Amino acid sequence: MSGKVTNDSGAGAGGEGDGGRELDAAFFARWMTEAADAIGREADRLTKLDSAIGDADHGGNMRRGFDAVRQELAEDVPATPGAVLMSSGRKLVSTVGGASGPLYGTLLRRTGKALGDAERVSGAELASALRTGIEAVAQLSGAAAGDKTMLDALLPAVDALEDSGGTNFAKARAAAERGAEETTPLQARKGRASYLGERSVGHQDPGATSAALLVAALAAAHGDSAGEDAGFGADEGE
Amino acid sequence: MTQQQDSRRVGIVLVSHSRQVADGVAAMAAGLAGVADAPVAGAGGLPDGSLGTSEERITEAARRVDSGAGVALLADLGSAVLTVKTLLAEGDVLPEPTRLVDAPLVEGAVAAVVTSVGGGDLDAVAAAAEEAYTYRKV
């Protein structure tokens, strides 16, 4: 359990002094590196899911993008959390090559922009910025909850993070994983999978799955291992 | 007023998942416009030639066709559209002004290039391309 964020209001933004602002640029670089590791480990699974309802390129595309992010961060970590996410998002847009490039790129860039130029941010501020980034993804894609997309993992994750005042990253992780699993019975309404109509039912969405990996990487960067104080769903693995 | 005041012409970039589609439609539109040096470029596929959308190829093509009168982007679907929208949202990557035109790729490209070569401005090029949706075949 994290418990390190001390903002009693949980609101974060405009909080007093440095209270609770524990997340620095190194933390965000660690998040991106953890994400690159997870995507690398799970790339074959993502591609397998994408071969069921998509064009079988999600794992390779995501690995190419996050490998480039990892390499860039290995050379130089920007000074602020916002700058780390903005440069990582920019890298994804330029390297992924599929729809997940602009979608994840927009998620990270808008989240980073919302964090501004603070050198350290609180968990609550991160939750609020993530909400902004997720809303930008929804606007770009025209997708909503229940459309069998990455939003079905991201929205419950940010809900859980906000509900805990930005403290419970493990709960966000569990919510994202459960959200990804719950895309299985849904019918796709966006992207290539939507052409399949009812035949998209019965397959877990690859975008929601990679989004859950991104949230899991965030929890890992925060030091919250899987299942720890997840609140629910931690033992519901496939 | 829809005529450009000088020799600058609106640039047109065709964004497709496929390099062959983008370059083929660009050649077809230039051919139908009857101009060898029509300001149209394809931005299709990934740099290695495989299917996908390349931000680098889009920005490079946009700079190549830009002569100061603006650039119209036409895209096929999915990641091509999302990548263009993302680049436009960045604000500082593409020439100014650049616009994503809501048009069918092939028919819209022909209408856009013919209009540009004829001296139309960015509004006229965009309107001609969008009007291609109204061309019924049956």
Short mmCIF file of C-alpha atoms in Angstrom, two decimals:
data_model
loop_
_atom_site.label_atom_id
_atom_site.label_comp_id
_atom_site.label_asym_id
_atom_site.label_seq_id
_atom_site.Cartn_x
_atom_site.Cartn_y
_atom_site.Cartn_z
CA MET A 1 0.00 0.00 0.00
CA SER A 2 1.39 3.36 -0.94
CA GLY A 3 0.04 5.61 1.80
CA LYS A 4 2.81 8.05 1.02
CA VAL A 5 0.56 10.75 -0.34
CA THR A 6 -0.39 12.92 2.57
CA ASN A 7 -2.83 15.42 1.09
CA ASP A 8 -5.74 15.02 3.45
CA SER A 9 -8.17 16.63 1.05
CA GLY A 10 -7.04 14.46 -1.78
CA ALA A 11 -7.70 17.36 -4.11
CA GLY A 12 -4.03 18.00 -4.70
CA ALA A 13 -4.11 20.94 -7.08
CA GLY A 14 -3.22 24.12 -5.29
CA GLY A 15 -2.52 22.19 -2.11
CA GLU A 16 -0.44 23.67 0.66
CA GLY A 17 3.28 23.79 0.22
CA ASP A 18 4.79 20.63 -1.13
CA GLY A 19 2.36 18.39 0.72
CA GLY A 20 1.98 15.08 -1.08
CA ARG A 21 3.92 16.10 -4.15
CA GLU A 22 6.07 13.02 -4.20
CA LEU A 23 6.01 12.14 -7.91
CA ASP A 24 8.98 13.56 -9.79
CA ALA A 25 10.34 13.21 -13.31
CA ALA A 26 12.27 10.07 -12.34
CA PHE A 27 9.00 8.44 -11.23
CA PHE A 28 7.40 9.18 -14.60
CA ALA A 29 10.45 7.90 -16.47
CA ARG A 30 10.20 4.73 -14.36
CA TRP A 31 6.53 4.42 -15.33
CA MET A 32 7.40 4.61 -19.02
CA THR A 33 10.24 2.11 -18.64
CA GLU A 34 8.01 -0.29 -16.69
CA ALA A 35 5.44 0.09 -19.47
CA ALA A 36 8.05 -0.71 -22.11
CA ASP A 37 9.03 -3.82 -20.15
CA ALA A 38 5.42 -4.96 -19.78
CA ILE A 39 4.60 -4.29 -23.45
CA GLY A 40 7.71 -6.20 -24.46
CA ARG A 41 6.73 -9.16 -22.29
CA GLU A 42 3.13 -9.17 -23.49
CA ALA A 43 3.63 -8.16 -27.14
CA ASP A 44 2.88 -11.63 -28.46
CA ARG A 45 -0.31 -11.80 -26.41
CA LEU A 46 -1.42 -8.37 -27.66
CA THR A 47 -0.82 -9.42 -31.24
CA LYS A 48 -2.71 -12.65 -30.67
CA LEU A 49 -5.69 -10.73 -29.30
CA ASP A 50 -5.44 -8.33 -32.25
CA SER A 51 -5.33 -11.17 -34.75
CA ALA A 52 -8.77 -12.26 -33.49
CA ILE A 53 -10.54 -8.95 -34.15
CA GLY A 54 -7.95 -6.60 -35.67
CA ASP A 55 -5.02 -6.65 -38.04
CA ALA A 56 -2.53 -8.47 -35.82
CA ASP A 57 -0.12 -5.57 -35.42
CA HIS A 58 -0.89 -4.22 -31.94
CA GLY A 59 1.89 -6.00 -30.09
CA GLY A 60 4.56 -5.12 -32.63
CA ASN A 61 3.38 -1.54 -32.98
CA MET A 62 3.27 -0.95 -29.23
CA ARG A 63 6.65 -2.59 -28.69
CA ARG A 64 8.24 -0.44 -31.38
CA GLY A 65 6.76 2.70 -29.81
CA PHE A 66 7.62 1.98 -26.19
CA ASP A 67 11.09 0.69 -27.08
CA ALA A 68 11.70 4.09 -28.70
CA VAL A 69 10.38 5.84 -25.59
CA ARG A 70 12.64 3.74 -23.38
CA GLN A 71 15.66 4.49 -25.54
CA GLU A 72 14.97 8.22 -25.51
CA LEU A 73 14.58 8.26 -21.72
CA ALA A 74 17.79 6.26 -21.33
CA GLU A 75 19.64 9.08 -23.05
CA ASP A 76 17.95 11.96 -21.28
CA VAL A 77 15.14 12.35 -18.75
CA PRO A 78 13.34 15.69 -19.09
CA ALA A 79 13.27 17.87 -15.96
CA THR A 80 9.58 17.69 -15.10
CA PRO A 81 6.82 15.04 -14.96
CA GLY A 82 4.87 16.92 -17.62
CA ALA A 83 7.86 17.05 -19.95
CA VAL A 84 8.52 13.31 -19.55
CA LEU A 85 4.97 12.44 -20.57
CA MET A 86 4.85 14.99 -23.40
CA SER A 87 8.07 13.80 -25.00
CA SER A 88 7.06 10.16 -24.54
CA GLY A 89 3.70 10.81 -26.18
CA ARG A 90 5.38 12.60 -29.04
CA LYS A 91 7.65 9.60 -29.52
CA LEU A 92 4.68 7.23 -29.65
CA VAL A 93 2.94 9.32 -32.31
CA SER A 94 6.05 9.23 -34.47
CA THR A 95 6.97 5.57 -34.06
CA VAL A 96 3.94 3.33 -33.45
CA GLY A 97 2.50 3.42 -36.97
CA GLY A 98 -1.03 2.32 -36.07
CA ALA A 99 -4.02 3.96 -34.43
CA SER A 100 -2.56 3.30 -30.99
CA GLY A 101 0.21 5.83 -31.80
CA PRO A 102 -2.01 8.90 -31.91
CA LEU A 103 -4.29 7.48 -29.21
CA TYR A 104 -1.61 6.69 -26.61
CA GLY A 105 0.39 9.68 -27.80
CA THR A 106 -2.56 11.94 -27.12
CA LEU A 107 -3.16 10.30 -23.75
CA LEU A 108 0.40 10.95 -22.57
CA ARG A 109 0.78 14.39 -24.15
CA ARG A 110 -2.48 15.75 -22.79
CA THR A 111 -1.82 14.23 -19.38
CA GLY A 112 1.66 15.76 -19.42
CA LYS A 113 0.35 19.12 -20.52
CA ALA A 114 -2.21 19.08 -17.70
CA LEU A 115 0.60 18.50 -15.20
CA GLY A 116 2.17 21.78 -16.28
CA ASP A 117 5.78 22.52 -15.40
CA ALA A 118 5.75 21.46 -11.76
CA GLU A 119 8.86 19.56 -10.72
CA ARG A 120 6.84 17.27 -8.45
CA VAL A 121 3.16 16.40 -8.49
CA SER A 122 0.81 14.62 -6.10
CA GLY A 123 -1.11 11.43 -6.84
CA ALA A 124 -4.31 13.45 -6.87
CA GLU A 125 -2.85 15.85 -9.42
CA LEU A 126 -1.79 12.90 -11.54
CA ALA A 127 -5.32 11.45 -11.34
CA SER A 128 -6.82 14.74 -12.43
CA ALA A 129 -4.32 15.09 -15.31
CA LEU A 130 -4.99 11.51 -16.40
CA ARG A 131 -8.69 12.33 -16.54
CA THR A 132 -7.86 15.20 -18.90
CA GLY A 133 -5.73 12.92 -21.06
CA ILE A 134 -8.40 10.23 -21.21
CA GLU A 135 -11.04 12.77 -22.18
CA ALA A 136 -8.76 13.91 -25.02
CA VAL A 137 -8.53 10.30 -26.24
CA ALA A 138 -12.32 10.03 -26.14
CA GLN A 139 -12.63 13.22 -28.14
CA LEU A 140 -10.03 12.17 -30.72
CA SER A 141 -11.51 8.73 -31.24
CA GLY A 142 -15.18 9.49 -30.75
CA ALA A 143 -15.35 6.41 -28.53
CA ALA A 144 -17.20 6.12 -25.23
CA ALA A 145 -17.29 3.64 -22.38
CA GLY A 146 -18.56 0.26 -23.54
CA ASP A 147 -17.35 0.60 -27.14
CA LYS A 148 -14.71 -2.12 -26.55
CA THR A 149 -11.69 0.19 -26.60
CA MET A 150 -8.79 1.25 -24.38
CA LEU A 151 -11.22 3.59 -22.62
CA ASP A 152 -12.86 0.56 -21.00
CA ALA A 153 -9.66 0.00 -19.02
CA LEU A 154 -8.60 3.63 -18.56
CA LEU A 155 -11.90 5.04 -17.29
CA PRO A 156 -12.36 2.59 -14.37
CA ALA A 157 -8.67 3.01 -13.53
CA VAL A 158 -8.85 6.78 -13.24
CA ASP A 159 -12.15 6.48 -11.35
CA ALA A 160 -10.43 4.23 -8.81
CA LEU A 161 -7.41 6.50 -8.53
CA GLU A 162 -9.58 9.58 -8.05
CA ASP A 163 -11.82 7.81 -5.52
CA SER A 164 -8.76 7.11 -3.39
CA GLY A 165 -7.57 10.71 -3.58
CA GLY A 166 -4.71 9.65 -5.82
CA THR A 167 -3.25 7.21 -3.32
CA ASN A 168 -4.32 3.72 -4.33
CA PHE A 169 -2.44 2.79 -7.49
CA ALA A 170 -3.01 -0.94 -6.92
CA LYS A 171 -6.75 -0.40 -6.96
CA ALA A 172 -6.42 1.51 -10.24
CA ARG A 173 -4.45 -1.37 -11.65
CA ALA A 174 -7.08 -3.93 -10.61
CA ALA A 175 -9.85 -1.75 -12.04
CA ALA A 176 -8.04 -1.47 -15.38
CA GLU A 177 -7.46 -5.21 -15.55
CA ARG A 178 -11.07 -5.94 -14.73
CA GLY A 179 -12.20 -3.35 -17.28
CA ALA A 180 -10.06 -5.01 -19.96
CA GLU A 181 -11.47 -8.44 -19.12
CA GLU A 182 -14.99 -7.07 -19.24
CA THR A 183 -14.54 -6.03 -22.88
CA THR A 184 -14.78 -9.69 -23.90
CA PRO A 185 -18.60 -9.87 -24.22
CA LEU A 186 -18.83 -6.41 -25.81
CA GLN A 187 -19.34 -5.66 -29.50
CA ALA A 188 -16.74 -3.32 -30.99
CA ARG A 189 -18.07 0.01 -32.22
CA LYS A 190 -14.79 1.69 -33.18
CA GLY A 191 -11.82 0.86 -35.33
CA ARG A 192 -11.26 -2.09 -37.58
CA ALA A 193 -12.90 -4.50 -35.13
CA SER A 194 -16.22 -2.69 -35.63
CA TYR A 195 -16.38 -4.11 -39.17
CA LEU A 196 -16.76 -7.53 -37.60
CA GLY A 197 -20.02 -6.58 -35.92
CA GLU A 198 -21.24 -9.37 -33.68
CA ARG A 199 -18.21 -11.48 -34.49
CA SER A 200 -16.13 -9.14 -32.32
CA VAL A 201 -18.04 -10.50 -29.30
CA GLY A 202 -16.14 -13.07 -27.25
CA HIS A 203 -12.67 -11.58 -27.65
CA GLN A 204 -10.88 -9.35 -25.17
CA ASP A 205 -10.01 -6.00 -26.73
CA PRO A 206 -6.28 -5.62 -27.42
CA GLY A 207 -6.34 -1.85 -26.83
CA ALA A 208 -8.01 -2.26 -23.44
CA THR A 209 -5.44 -4.95 -22.66
CA SER A 210 -2.45 -2.73 -23.46
CA ALA A 211 -4.09 0.12 -21.53
CA ALA A 212 -4.30 -2.15 -18.49
CA LEU A 213 -0.58 -2.88 -18.91
CA LEU A 214 0.11 0.86 -18.88
CA VAL A 215 -1.85 1.25 -15.64
CA ALA A 216 -0.11 -1.80 -14.15
CA ALA A 217 3.23 -0.20 -15.04
CA LEU A 218 2.14 2.95 -13.19
CA ALA A 219 1.38 0.87 -10.08
CA ALA A 220 4.70 -0.93 -10.44
CA ALA A 221 6.58 2.37 -10.72
CA HIS A 222 4.81 3.43 -7.55
CA GLY A 223 5.95 0.27 -5.82
CA ASP A 224 2.53 -1.38 -5.59
CA SER A 225 2.80 -5.00 -6.60
CA ALA A 226 -0.06 -6.90 -8.18
CA GLY A 227 -2.91 -7.77 -5.87
CA GLU A 228 -1.68 -5.66 -2.99
CA ASP A 229 -4.63 -3.84 -1.47
CA ALA A 230 -6.36 -4.00 -4.80
CA GLY A 231 -9.72 -3.73 -3.14
CA PHE A 232 -11.26 -6.15 -5.60
CA GLY A 233 -10.53 -8.23 -8.61
CA ALA A 234 -6.91 -8.96 -7.82
CA ASP A 235 -7.57 -12.67 -7.85
CA GLU A 236 -9.77 -12.64 -10.90
CA GLY A 237 -6.96 -13.17 -13.38
CA GLU A 238 -7.77 -15.06 -16.54
CA MET B 1 -12.81 35.44 -53.85
CA THR B 2 -11.50 31.97 -54.47
CA GLN B 3 -8.59 32.59 -56.81
CA GLN B 4 -5.04 32.77 -55.49
CA GLN B 5 -3.46 36.14 -56.23
CA ASP B 6 -0.13 34.68 -57.31
CA SER B 7 1.48 31.49 -58.46
CA ARG B 8 1.27 29.82 -55.05
CA ARG B 9 -0.97 26.79 -55.09
CA VAL B 10 -2.65 24.84 -52.34
CA GLY B 11 -0.72 21.68 -51.53
CA ILE B 12 -2.52 18.37 -51.20
CA VAL B 13 -1.31 15.38 -49.20
CA LEU B 14 -2.94 11.97 -49.51
CA VAL B 15 -2.57 9.87 -46.35
CA SER B 16 -3.21 6.16 -46.71
CA HIS B 17 -2.23 2.97 -44.91
CA SER B 18 -0.66 1.90 -48.19
CA ARG B 19 2.21 3.61 -49.97
CA GLN B 20 0.95 2.29 -53.29
CA VAL B 21 -2.55 3.65 -52.72
CA ALA B 22 -1.30 7.09 -51.67
CA ASP B 23 1.22 7.43 -54.50
CA GLY B 24 -1.14 5.87 -57.04
CA VAL B 25 -4.00 8.21 -56.19
CA ALA B 26 -1.59 11.17 -56.25
CA ALA B 27 -0.42 10.19 -59.75
CA MET B 28 -3.98 9.67 -60.91
CA ALA B 29 -5.16 13.04 -59.58
CA ALA B 30 -2.18 14.86 -61.14
CA GLY B 31 -2.80 13.05 -64.42
CA LEU B 32 -6.49 13.96 -64.48
CA ALA B 33 -5.59 17.55 -63.62
CA GLY B 34 -3.33 17.50 -66.65
CA VAL B 35 -0.35 19.01 -64.88
CA ALA B 36 2.98 17.28 -64.53
CA ASP B 37 4.05 19.25 -61.45
CA ALA B 38 0.73 19.32 -59.60
CA PRO B 39 1.27 20.10 -55.88
CA VAL B 40 0.13 16.72 -54.62
CA ALA B 41 2.07 14.09 -52.69
CA GLY B 42 1.31 10.68 -51.27
CA ALA B 43 2.12 9.87 -47.64
CA GLY B 44 1.32 6.20 -47.45
CA GLY B 45 2.50 3.34 -45.26
CA LEU B 46 5.43 3.19 -42.90
CA PRO B 47 8.98 4.24 -43.84
CA ASP B 48 9.88 0.58 -44.44
CA GLY B 49 7.04 0.23 -46.93
CA SER B 50 4.73 -1.83 -44.73
CA LEU B 51 1.10 -0.90 -44.02
CA GLY B 52 0.47 1.80 -41.45
CA THR B 53 0.59 5.53 -40.87
CA SER B 54 3.83 7.48 -40.56
CA GLU B 55 3.84 10.88 -38.92
CA GLU B 56 7.25 11.46 -40.50
CA ARG B 57 6.02 10.74 -44.01
CA ILE B 58 2.98 13.00 -43.54
CA THR B 59 4.98 15.97 -42.29
CA GLU B 60 7.62 15.49 -44.98
CA ALA B 61 4.97 15.38 -47.73
CA ALA B 62 3.18 18.43 -46.32
CA ARG B 63 6.39 20.46 -46.34
CA ARG B 64 7.16 19.30 -49.87
CA VAL B 65 3.83 20.48 -51.35
CA ASP B 66 3.57 23.65 -49.27
CA SER B 67 4.19 26.84 -51.20
CA GLY B 68 2.53 29.22 -48.75
CA ALA B 69 -1.08 28.85 -49.87
CA GLY B 70 -1.96 26.18 -47.33
CA VAL B 71 -2.14 22.40 -47.37
CA ALA B 72 -5.18 20.12 -47.59
CA LEU B 73 -4.84 16.64 -46.10
CA LEU B 74 -7.03 13.76 -47.23
CA ALA B 75 -6.85 10.48 -45.32
CA ASP B 76 -8.30 7.03 -45.78
CA LEU B 77 -9.39 5.70 -42.36
CA GLY B 78 -8.48 4.72 -38.81
CA SER B 79 -4.92 5.53 -37.86
CA ALA B 80 -4.46 7.74 -40.93
CA VAL B 81 -7.25 10.04 -39.74
CA LEU B 82 -6.22 9.86 -36.07
CA THR B 83 -2.58 10.63 -36.85
CA VAL B 84 -3.49 13.66 -38.95
CA LYS B 85 -5.82 14.94 -36.21
CA THR B 86 -3.10 14.47 -33.62
CA LEU B 87 -0.53 16.33 -35.72
CA LEU B 88 -2.98 19.19 -36.25
CA ALA B 89 -3.58 19.33 -32.49
CA GLU B 90 0.15 19.66 -31.90
CA GLY B 91 -0.05 22.98 -33.68
CA ASP B 92 3.58 23.40 -34.72
CA VAL B 93 4.35 20.36 -36.85
CA LEU B 94 2.54 21.04 -40.12
CA PRO B 95 2.72 24.11 -42.38
CA GLU B 96 0.28 26.90 -41.61
CA PRO B 97 -2.54 26.68 -42.58
CA THR B 98 -3.08 22.95 -42.93
CA ARG B 99 -6.52 21.37 -42.83
CA LEU B 100 -7.90 17.82 -42.68
CA VAL B 101 -10.56 17.65 -45.36
CA ASP B 102 -13.55 15.37 -44.84
CA ALA B 103 -13.64 13.70 -48.25
CA PRO B 104 -13.45 10.34 -50.00
CA LEU B 105 -9.79 9.71 -50.79
CA VAL B 106 -9.83 9.05 -54.54
CA GLU B 107 -12.70 11.23 -55.70
CA GLY B 108 -11.77 13.94 -53.22
CA ALA B 109 -8.14 13.94 -54.34
CA VAL B 110 -9.09 14.48 -57.98
CA ALA B 111 -11.44 17.33 -57.09
CA ALA B 112 -8.86 18.91 -54.77
CA VAL B 113 -5.95 18.76 -57.20
CA VAL B 114 -7.99 20.04 -60.15
CA THR B 115 -9.23 22.93 -58.00
CA SER B 116 -5.76 23.74 -56.72
CA VAL B 117 -4.21 23.69 -60.18
CA GLY B 118 -7.04 25.95 -61.34
CA GLY B 119 -6.00 28.53 -58.78
CA GLY B 120 -8.49 27.85 -56.00
CA ASP B 121 -7.61 28.78 -52.44
CA LEU B 122 -7.68 26.41 -49.46
CA ASP B 123 -11.40 26.98 -48.83
CA ALA B 124 -12.20 26.23 -52.47
CA VAL B 125 -9.99 23.13 -52.52
CA ALA B 126 -11.57 21.81 -49.32
CA ALA B 127 -15.10 22.52 -50.57
CA ALA B 128 -14.44 20.76 -53.87
CA ALA B 129 -13.03 17.70 -52.12
CA GLU B 130 -15.91 17.52 -49.63
CA GLU B 131 -18.42 17.89 -52.45
CA ALA B 132 -17.08 14.63 -53.88
CA TYR B 133 -19.22 12.84 -51.27
CA THR B 134 -22.30 13.98 -53.20
CA TYR B 135 -21.21 12.31 -56.42
CA ARG B 136 -23.57 9.32 -56.69
CA LYS B 137 -22.70 6.39 -58.90
CA VAL B 138 -26.04 4.65 -59.10
#
